[in-house]
Coordinates of C-alpha atoms in Angstrom, one line a residue:
M63 CA 0.0 0.0 0.0
I64 CA 1.4 3.4 -0.9
E65 CA 1.4 5.9 2.1
D66 CA 0.2 9.5 1.7
E67 CA 3.4 11.6 2.0
T68 CA 1.5 14.7 2.7
A69 CA 0.3 13.2 6.0
Q70 CA 3.8 13.4 7.5
L71 CA 4.4 17.2 6.8
P72 CA 4.1 19.4 9.9
V73 CA 1.1 21.6 10.2
V74 CA 2.1 25.3 10.3
E75 CA -0.4 27.5 12.0
P76 CA -0.7 30.9 10.5
D77 CA 0.7 33.9 12.6
R78 CA -2.5 35.5 13.8
R79 CA -0.7 38.4 15.6
S80 CA -1.2 41.9 14.4
P81 CA 1.7 43.4 12.3
S82 CA 2.5 45.8 15.2
A83 CA 2.8 42.9 17.7
R84 CA 5.2 41.2 15.3
R85 CA 7.5 44.3 15.3
R86 CA 7.8 44.6 19.1
P87 CA 10.8 42.2 19.6
R88 CA 12.7 44.1 17.0
R89 CA 11.9 47.4 18.6
R90 CA 13.1 46.1 22.0
R91 CA 16.3 44.9 20.5
A92 CA 16.9 48.2 18.9
A93 CA 16.1 50.1 22.1
V94 CA 18.6 48.0 24.1
F95 CA 21.2 48.5 21.5
L96 CA 20.7 52.3 21.4
A97 CA 20.8 52.5 25.2
G98 CA 24.1 50.6 25.3
L99 CA 25.5 52.8 22.6
L100 CA 24.6 56.0 24.5
L101 CA 26.1 54.6 27.7
L102 CA 29.3 53.7 26.0
L103 CA 29.4 57.2 24.3
G104 CA 28.8 58.8 27.7
V105 CA 31.7 56.9 29.3
V106 CA 34.0 57.8 26.4
V107 CA 33.0 61.5 26.4
G108 CA 33.2 61.7 30.3
G109 CA 36.6 60.1 30.3
A110 CA 37.8 62.4 27.6
W111 CA 36.5 65.5 29.4
Y112 CA 38.1 64.4 32.7
L113 CA 41.4 63.8 31.0
Y114 CA 41.1 67.2 29.3
T115 CA 40.2 69.1 32.4
S116 CA 42.8 67.3 34.5
M117 CA 45.5 68.3 32.0
N118 CA 44.1 71.8 31.5
T119 CA 42.9 73.0 34.9
P120 CA 42.9 76.8 34.8
D121 CA 45.7 78.0 37.1
F122 CA 47.8 81.1 37.7
D123 CA 51.5 80.8 37.6
G124 CA 53.6 81.9 40.5
P125 CA 53.2 83.4 44.0
G126 CA 50.8 86.2 43.1
T127 CA 50.9 89.9 43.9
G128 CA 49.3 92.4 46.2
S129 CA 47.2 91.5 49.3
V130 CA 43.8 89.8 49.7
V131 CA 42.3 89.0 53.0
V132 CA 40.2 85.8 52.9
R133 CA 38.1 84.3 55.6
V134 CA 37.8 80.6 56.3
H135 CA 34.5 79.8 58.2
D136 CA 34.1 77.1 60.7
G137 CA 33.3 73.9 58.8
D138 CA 34.4 75.1 55.4
T139 CA 35.4 72.3 53.0
T140 CA 38.3 72.4 50.6
R141 CA 35.8 72.9 47.8
Q142 CA 34.2 75.8 49.6
I143 CA 37.5 77.5 50.3
G144 CA 38.5 77.1 46.7
R145 CA 35.2 78.7 45.6
E146 CA 35.9 81.7 47.9
L147 CA 39.4 82.0 46.6
T148 CA 38.2 82.0 43.0
E149 CA 35.5 84.7 43.7
Q150 CA 38.2 86.9 45.2
G151 CA 40.6 86.4 42.4
V152 CA 43.2 84.6 44.5
V153 CA 43.3 81.5 42.3
A154 CA 42.2 81.0 38.7
S155 CA 39.8 78.1 39.5
S156 CA 38.5 76.1 42.5
A157 CA 39.9 73.0 40.8
A158 CA 43.4 74.4 40.9
F159 CA 43.2 74.8 44.6
I160 CA 41.5 71.5 45.3
E161 CA 44.1 69.6 43.2
A162 CA 47.0 71.4 45.0
A163 CA 45.4 70.6 48.4
E164 CA 45.0 66.9 47.5
A165 CA 48.5 66.7 46.3
D166 CA 49.7 68.2 49.6
G167 CA 48.1 65.4 51.6
D168 CA 46.7 65.7 55.1
R169 CA 48.3 69.0 55.8
A170 CA 45.7 70.9 53.8
R171 CA 43.0 69.6 56.1
S172 CA 44.6 71.5 59.0
I173 CA 43.5 74.9 57.7
Q174 CA 41.8 76.5 60.7
P175 CA 38.9 79.0 60.6
G176 CA 39.9 82.6 60.6
Y177 CA 41.3 85.3 58.4
Y178 CA 44.4 84.9 56.1
Q179 CA 46.4 87.3 54.1
L180 CA 47.0 85.9 50.6
R181 CA 47.8 87.4 47.3
A182 CA 45.9 88.0 44.0
Q183 CA 46.4 85.6 41.1
M184 CA 48.3 82.9 42.9
S185 CA 48.8 79.3 41.7
G186 CA 46.8 76.7 43.5
A187 CA 49.9 75.3 45.1
A188 CA 51.1 78.7 46.2
A189 CA 47.8 79.4 47.9
V190 CA 47.9 76.1 49.8
A191 CA 51.5 76.8 50.9
L192 CA 50.5 80.3 52.2
F193 CA 47.5 79.0 54.0
L194 CA 49.8 76.6 55.9
D195 CA 52.3 79.4 56.7
P196 CA 51.5 80.6 60.3
T197 CA 52.6 84.2 59.3
S198 CA 49.6 84.4 56.9
R199 CA 47.1 84.1 59.7
V200 CA 45.8 87.6 60.6
G201 CA 43.2 89.0 62.9
Q202 CA 43.7 86.6 65.8
L203 CA 42.6 87.9 69.2
E204 CA 42.5 86.1 72.6
V205 CA 41.0 87.6 75.7
R206 CA 41.9 86.0 79.0
G207 CA 39.9 86.0 82.2
G208 CA 40.6 89.0 84.4
V209 CA 41.9 91.3 81.6
Q210 CA 40.4 94.8 81.7
L211 CA 39.9 97.3 78.9
D212 CA 42.9 99.4 79.6
D213 CA 46.5 98.4 80.0
T214 CA 47.5 97.6 83.6
R215 CA 50.8 97.9 85.4
A216 CA 52.2 95.6 88.1
P217 CA 54.0 96.9 91.2
D218 CA 57.3 96.0 89.5
G219 CA 56.5 98.4 86.6
T220 CA 55.7 95.8 83.9
V221 CA 52.7 96.5 81.7
A222 CA 50.1 94.0 80.6
P223 CA 48.1 94.9 77.5
G224 CA 44.4 95.4 78.1
V225 CA 41.5 94.4 75.8
L226 CA 41.7 97.6 73.7
S227 CA 45.4 97.1 73.0
L228 CA 44.8 93.4 72.1
I229 CA 42.1 94.4 69.7
A230 CA 44.3 97.0 68.1
Q231 CA 47.1 94.5 67.6
A232 CA 44.7 92.0 66.0
T233 CA 43.6 94.6 63.4
C234 CA 47.1 95.0 62.0
L235 CA 47.9 94.2 58.4
T236 CA 51.2 94.7 56.6
V237 CA 51.0 95.6 52.9
D238 CA 54.1 96.5 50.9
G239 CA 56.1 96.7 54.0
V240 CA 53.8 99.1 55.7
Q241 CA 51.8 98.1 58.8
R242 CA 48.3 99.5 59.2
C243 CA 46.3 99.0 62.4
V244 CA 43.2 100.5 64.1
T245 CA 44.7 102.4 67.0
V246 CA 43.7 102.2 70.7
D247 CA 42.6 105.8 70.5
E248 CA 40.3 105.1 67.5
L249 CA 38.8 102.1 69.4
R250 CA 38.3 104.3 72.5
T251 CA 36.7 107.0 70.5
A252 CA 34.3 104.5 68.8
M253 CA 33.5 103.0 72.2
S254 CA 32.7 106.3 73.9
G255 CA 31.2 108.2 71.0
T256 CA 28.9 105.6 69.4
D257 CA 25.4 104.8 70.6
P258 CA 25.7 101.5 72.5
A259 CA 22.9 99.9 70.5
Q260 CA 24.7 100.7 67.3
L261 CA 27.8 99.1 68.7
G262 CA 25.9 95.9 69.3
V263 CA 25.6 96.0 73.1
P264 CA 23.1 93.3 74.1
S265 CA 19.6 94.6 74.9
W266 CA 19.8 93.4 78.6
A267 CA 22.9 95.7 79.1
L268 CA 21.8 98.8 77.2
T269 CA 20.5 100.8 80.1
D270 CA 23.4 100.2 82.4
V271 CA 26.0 100.7 79.6
A272 CA 24.4 104.0 78.6
E273 CA 24.6 105.3 82.1
A274 CA 28.3 104.2 82.6
D275 CA 31.4 106.3 82.1
P276 CA 31.9 106.2 78.3
R277 CA 35.5 105.2 78.8
R278 CA 34.5 102.1 80.7
R279 CA 31.1 101.3 79.2
L280 CA 32.3 98.0 77.4
E281 CA 34.1 96.7 80.4
G282 CA 33.3 93.0 81.0
L283 CA 31.2 92.7 77.8
L284 CA 34.0 91.1 75.8
V285 CA 34.3 87.8 77.6
P286 CA 37.4 85.5 77.5
G287 CA 38.0 83.4 74.4
R288 CA 39.4 83.6 70.9
Y289 CA 38.0 86.0 68.4
D290 CA 38.6 86.6 64.7
V291 CA 39.0 90.2 63.6
R292 CA 39.0 91.2 60.0
P293 CA 41.8 93.7 59.4
G294 CA 41.0 96.8 57.5
Q295 CA 37.7 97.5 59.1
P296 CA 36.8 100.8 60.8
A297 CA 36.9 100.8 64.6
V298 CA 33.1 100.8 65.0
D299 CA 32.8 97.7 62.8
V300 CA 35.6 95.9 64.7
L301 CA 33.8 96.5 68.1
R302 CA 30.4 95.6 66.7
G303 CA 31.7 92.2 65.4
L304 CA 33.4 91.4 68.7
L305 CA 30.4 92.3 70.7
E306 CA 28.2 90.1 68.5
T307 CA 30.4 87.1 69.1
S308 CA 30.8 87.8 72.9
S309 CA 27.0 88.4 73.3
A310 CA 26.4 84.9 71.9
R311 CA 28.9 83.4 74.3
L312 CA 27.3 85.2 77.3
E313 CA 23.9 83.8 76.2
A314 CA 25.4 80.3 76.0
S315 CA 27.0 80.7 79.4
G316 CA 23.5 80.9 80.9
L317 CA 24.0 84.4 82.2
V318 CA 20.7 85.9 81.1
A319 CA 18.4 83.0 82.0
G320 CA 20.4 82.3 85.2
A321 CA 20.1 85.8 86.4
Q322 CA 16.3 85.8 86.0
S323 CA 16.1 82.5 87.9
I324 CA 17.9 84.1 90.9
G325 CA 15.9 87.3 90.8
S326 CA 18.8 89.5 89.6
S327 CA 19.7 91.3 86.3
P328 CA 22.2 89.9 83.9
Y329 CA 24.3 93.0 84.2
Q330 CA 24.5 92.8 88.0
V331 CA 25.5 89.1 87.7
L332 CA 28.2 90.2 85.1
I333 CA 29.5 92.7 87.6
I334 CA 29.7 90.1 90.4
S335 CA 31.3 87.6 88.0
S336 CA 34.0 90.1 87.3
L337 CA 34.7 90.6 91.0
V338 CA 34.9 86.9 91.5
E339 CA 37.2 86.6 88.5
K340 CA 39.7 89.1 89.9
E341 CA 39.6 87.9 93.5
A342 CA 39.6 84.1 93.3
I343 CA 41.2 81.1 91.8
T344 CA 38.7 78.7 90.2
P345 CA 38.3 76.3 93.1
D346 CA 37.4 79.2 95.4
M347 CA 35.1 81.1 93.1
A348 CA 31.8 79.8 94.4
K349 CA 32.8 80.6 98.0
V350 CA 34.0 84.2 97.1
A351 CA 30.7 84.7 95.3
R352 CA 28.9 83.7 98.5
V353 CA 30.9 86.3 100.5
I354 CA 30.0 89.0 98.1
Y355 CA 26.3 88.1 98.2
N356 CA 26.4 87.8 102.0
R357 CA 28.0 91.3 102.4
L358 CA 25.5 92.9 99.9
G359 CA 22.6 91.3 101.8
A360 CA 23.9 92.6 105.1
G361 CA 24.4 96.1 103.7
R362 CA 28.1 96.0 104.3
R363 CA 30.9 97.5 102.1
L364 CA 32.6 94.9 99.9
E365 CA 36.1 96.1 100.8
L366 CA 37.7 94.5 97.7
D367 CA 41.1 95.7 96.8
S368 CA 40.5 94.7 93.1
M369 CA 37.8 97.4 93.0
V370 CA 40.0 100.1 94.4
N371 CA 42.8 99.2 92.0
Y372 CA 40.6 99.1 88.9
P373 CA 40.4 102.8 88.0
L374 CA 44.2 103.0 88.8
D375 CA 44.9 100.4 86.1
L376 CA 46.9 98.6 88.8
Q377 CA 47.4 94.8 89.2
A378 CA 48.1 94.3 92.8
L379 CA 46.9 92.2 95.7
R380 CA 47.0 95.1 98.2
T381 CA 46.0 98.7 98.3
T382 CA 47.5 101.7 99.9
V383 CA 45.9 103.8 102.7
D384 CA 45.7 106.8 100.3
D385 CA 44.0 104.8 97.6
R386 CA 41.5 103.4 100.1
N387 CA 40.6 106.9 101.2
A388 CA 40.3 108.4 97.8
P389 CA 36.6 108.9 96.8
G390 CA 35.3 107.4 93.7
P391 CA 32.6 105.0 92.4
Y392 CA 34.9 102.0 92.6
N393 CA 36.2 102.6 96.1
S394 CA 34.7 99.5 97.9
Y395 CA 36.0 100.8 101.3
L396 CA 34.0 104.0 101.1
N397 CA 30.9 102.9 99.2
T398 CA 28.3 100.1 99.7
G399 CA 26.9 98.1 96.9
L400 CA 28.3 97.0 93.5
P401 CA 30.5 99.2 91.3
P402 CA 28.8 100.8 88.3
T403 CA 30.4 98.5 85.8
P404 CA 32.3 95.2 85.7
I405 CA 36.0 95.5 86.5
A406 CA 37.4 92.9 84.1
A407 CA 36.4 90.1 81.7
P408 CA 34.8 87.3 83.6
G409 CA 35.1 83.7 82.4
R410 CA 32.6 80.9 82.4
E411 CA 33.6 79.6 85.8
A412 CA 33.2 83.0 87.4
I413 CA 29.8 83.5 85.8
A414 CA 28.8 80.0 87.0
A415 CA 29.9 80.9 90.5
A416 CA 27.9 84.1 90.5
L417 CA 24.8 82.2 89.4
A418 CA 25.2 79.4 91.9
P419 CA 27.3 80.5 94.9
E420 CA 28.2 77.9 97.5
P421 CA 26.0 78.0 100.6
G422 CA 27.8 79.3 103.7
P423 CA 27.9 82.0 106.3
W424 CA 31.2 83.6 105.3
L425 CA 31.6 87.4 105.4
Y426 CA 35.4 87.5 104.9
F427 CA 38.1 85.9 102.9
V428 CA 41.8 86.4 102.3
R429 CA 44.3 84.9 100.0
C430 CA 46.3 82.7 102.5
Q431 CA 48.3 80.4 100.3
T432 CA 51.0 81.2 97.7
D433 CA 49.0 79.2 95.1
G434 CA 46.1 81.7 95.4
T435 CA 43.9 79.6 97.7
S436 CA 41.8 81.7 100.1
C437 CA 40.8 81.2 103.7
F438 CA 37.2 82.0 104.7
A439 CA 35.7 83.3 107.9
E440 CA 32.4 84.2 109.4
T441 CA 33.7 86.6 112.1
F442 CA 36.3 89.3 112.0
T443 CA 38.3 87.5 114.7
E444 CA 38.6 84.4 112.5
H445 CA 39.5 86.6 109.6
D446 CA 42.2 88.3 111.6
T447 CA 43.7 84.9 112.3
N448 CA 43.6 84.0 108.6
V449 CA 45.3 87.3 107.7
A450 CA 48.2 86.5 110.2
Q451 CA 48.5 83.0 108.7
A452 CA 48.6 84.5 105.2
R453 CA 51.4 86.8 106.1
A454 CA 53.3 83.9 107.7
N455 CA 52.8 81.9 104.5
G456 CA 54.1 84.7 102.4
A457 CA 50.9 84.8 100.5
F458 CA 50.9 88.6 100.2

């Protein structure tokens, strides 16, 4: 029997999909191919651009010329510093500075906040090197606890610079071999002749500062710490910037809120803090503050030698009979109550002591040890014994 050959052929079903459906696989393949091509092209172009820019970073040549003061803010990154330098014309591009900083390694990360004297049109490497040169740092000011506005002299004749002299030194800038500074007299004129509010005196101190002797009105308001001063500013702007920084530090110390909590004014606490700063070493500050509060509460004169010596610009443990008999608002042997202004820059520890004095009945104290430690007494008889011991110890 002959078999039907057509029966063995496979049956092919017709493609019933629409023409558009049949084209979809081809479109997907084309899309994938195009995406891959674009990705490859991007890599090639990006690599070429990186190679081009790395070999052609805009950069000045040499150490630069002239003088440009640049500020580095706290927390600034290398990129942010580079951007500031570019805007001020110090370097040709931020990239030039960044590349030089990276090439220098970890040293470039040690650039501290503050003001620096650089030059115009420096190479990135020259800018990095000048940042790392300590002589380029300008406008540095440090106020220590117990320093007063005016210079003071010790019994041996040595002179210690006061806050105004320290500020004047911080404003100095040398350009082409010539040093320019705001003078102490210019600062004093700005302090005494400018409205306190315009100087930036905090609102809680405005009334007292306005009533104070203009030559002493900022005493105690520039608290200890480091400050950055931009050289080249007028005296009023210098003082305003410093007061802004100091006011924030006083707020952070708890002075304003703490004074309210003890029923006092912030300015009165500032005055008491300055007395504590001048009279005590840190371990004794809370006790000395208690003596001051006890004597004020009893209506007794404070009898503090530091107050008498303040208007004399004298740094001494003792006072003379003539000085104690000379009338004046700071004579604590003739007047009761607090002086009209602080007598020095009080630190955080002194402010804390004035806000939280140690409980106790003491009405007297005397420096009785050579390391500055004081002895405290409730009665004058006890105090007289402590004074004799202080003399025997050579404490004064």
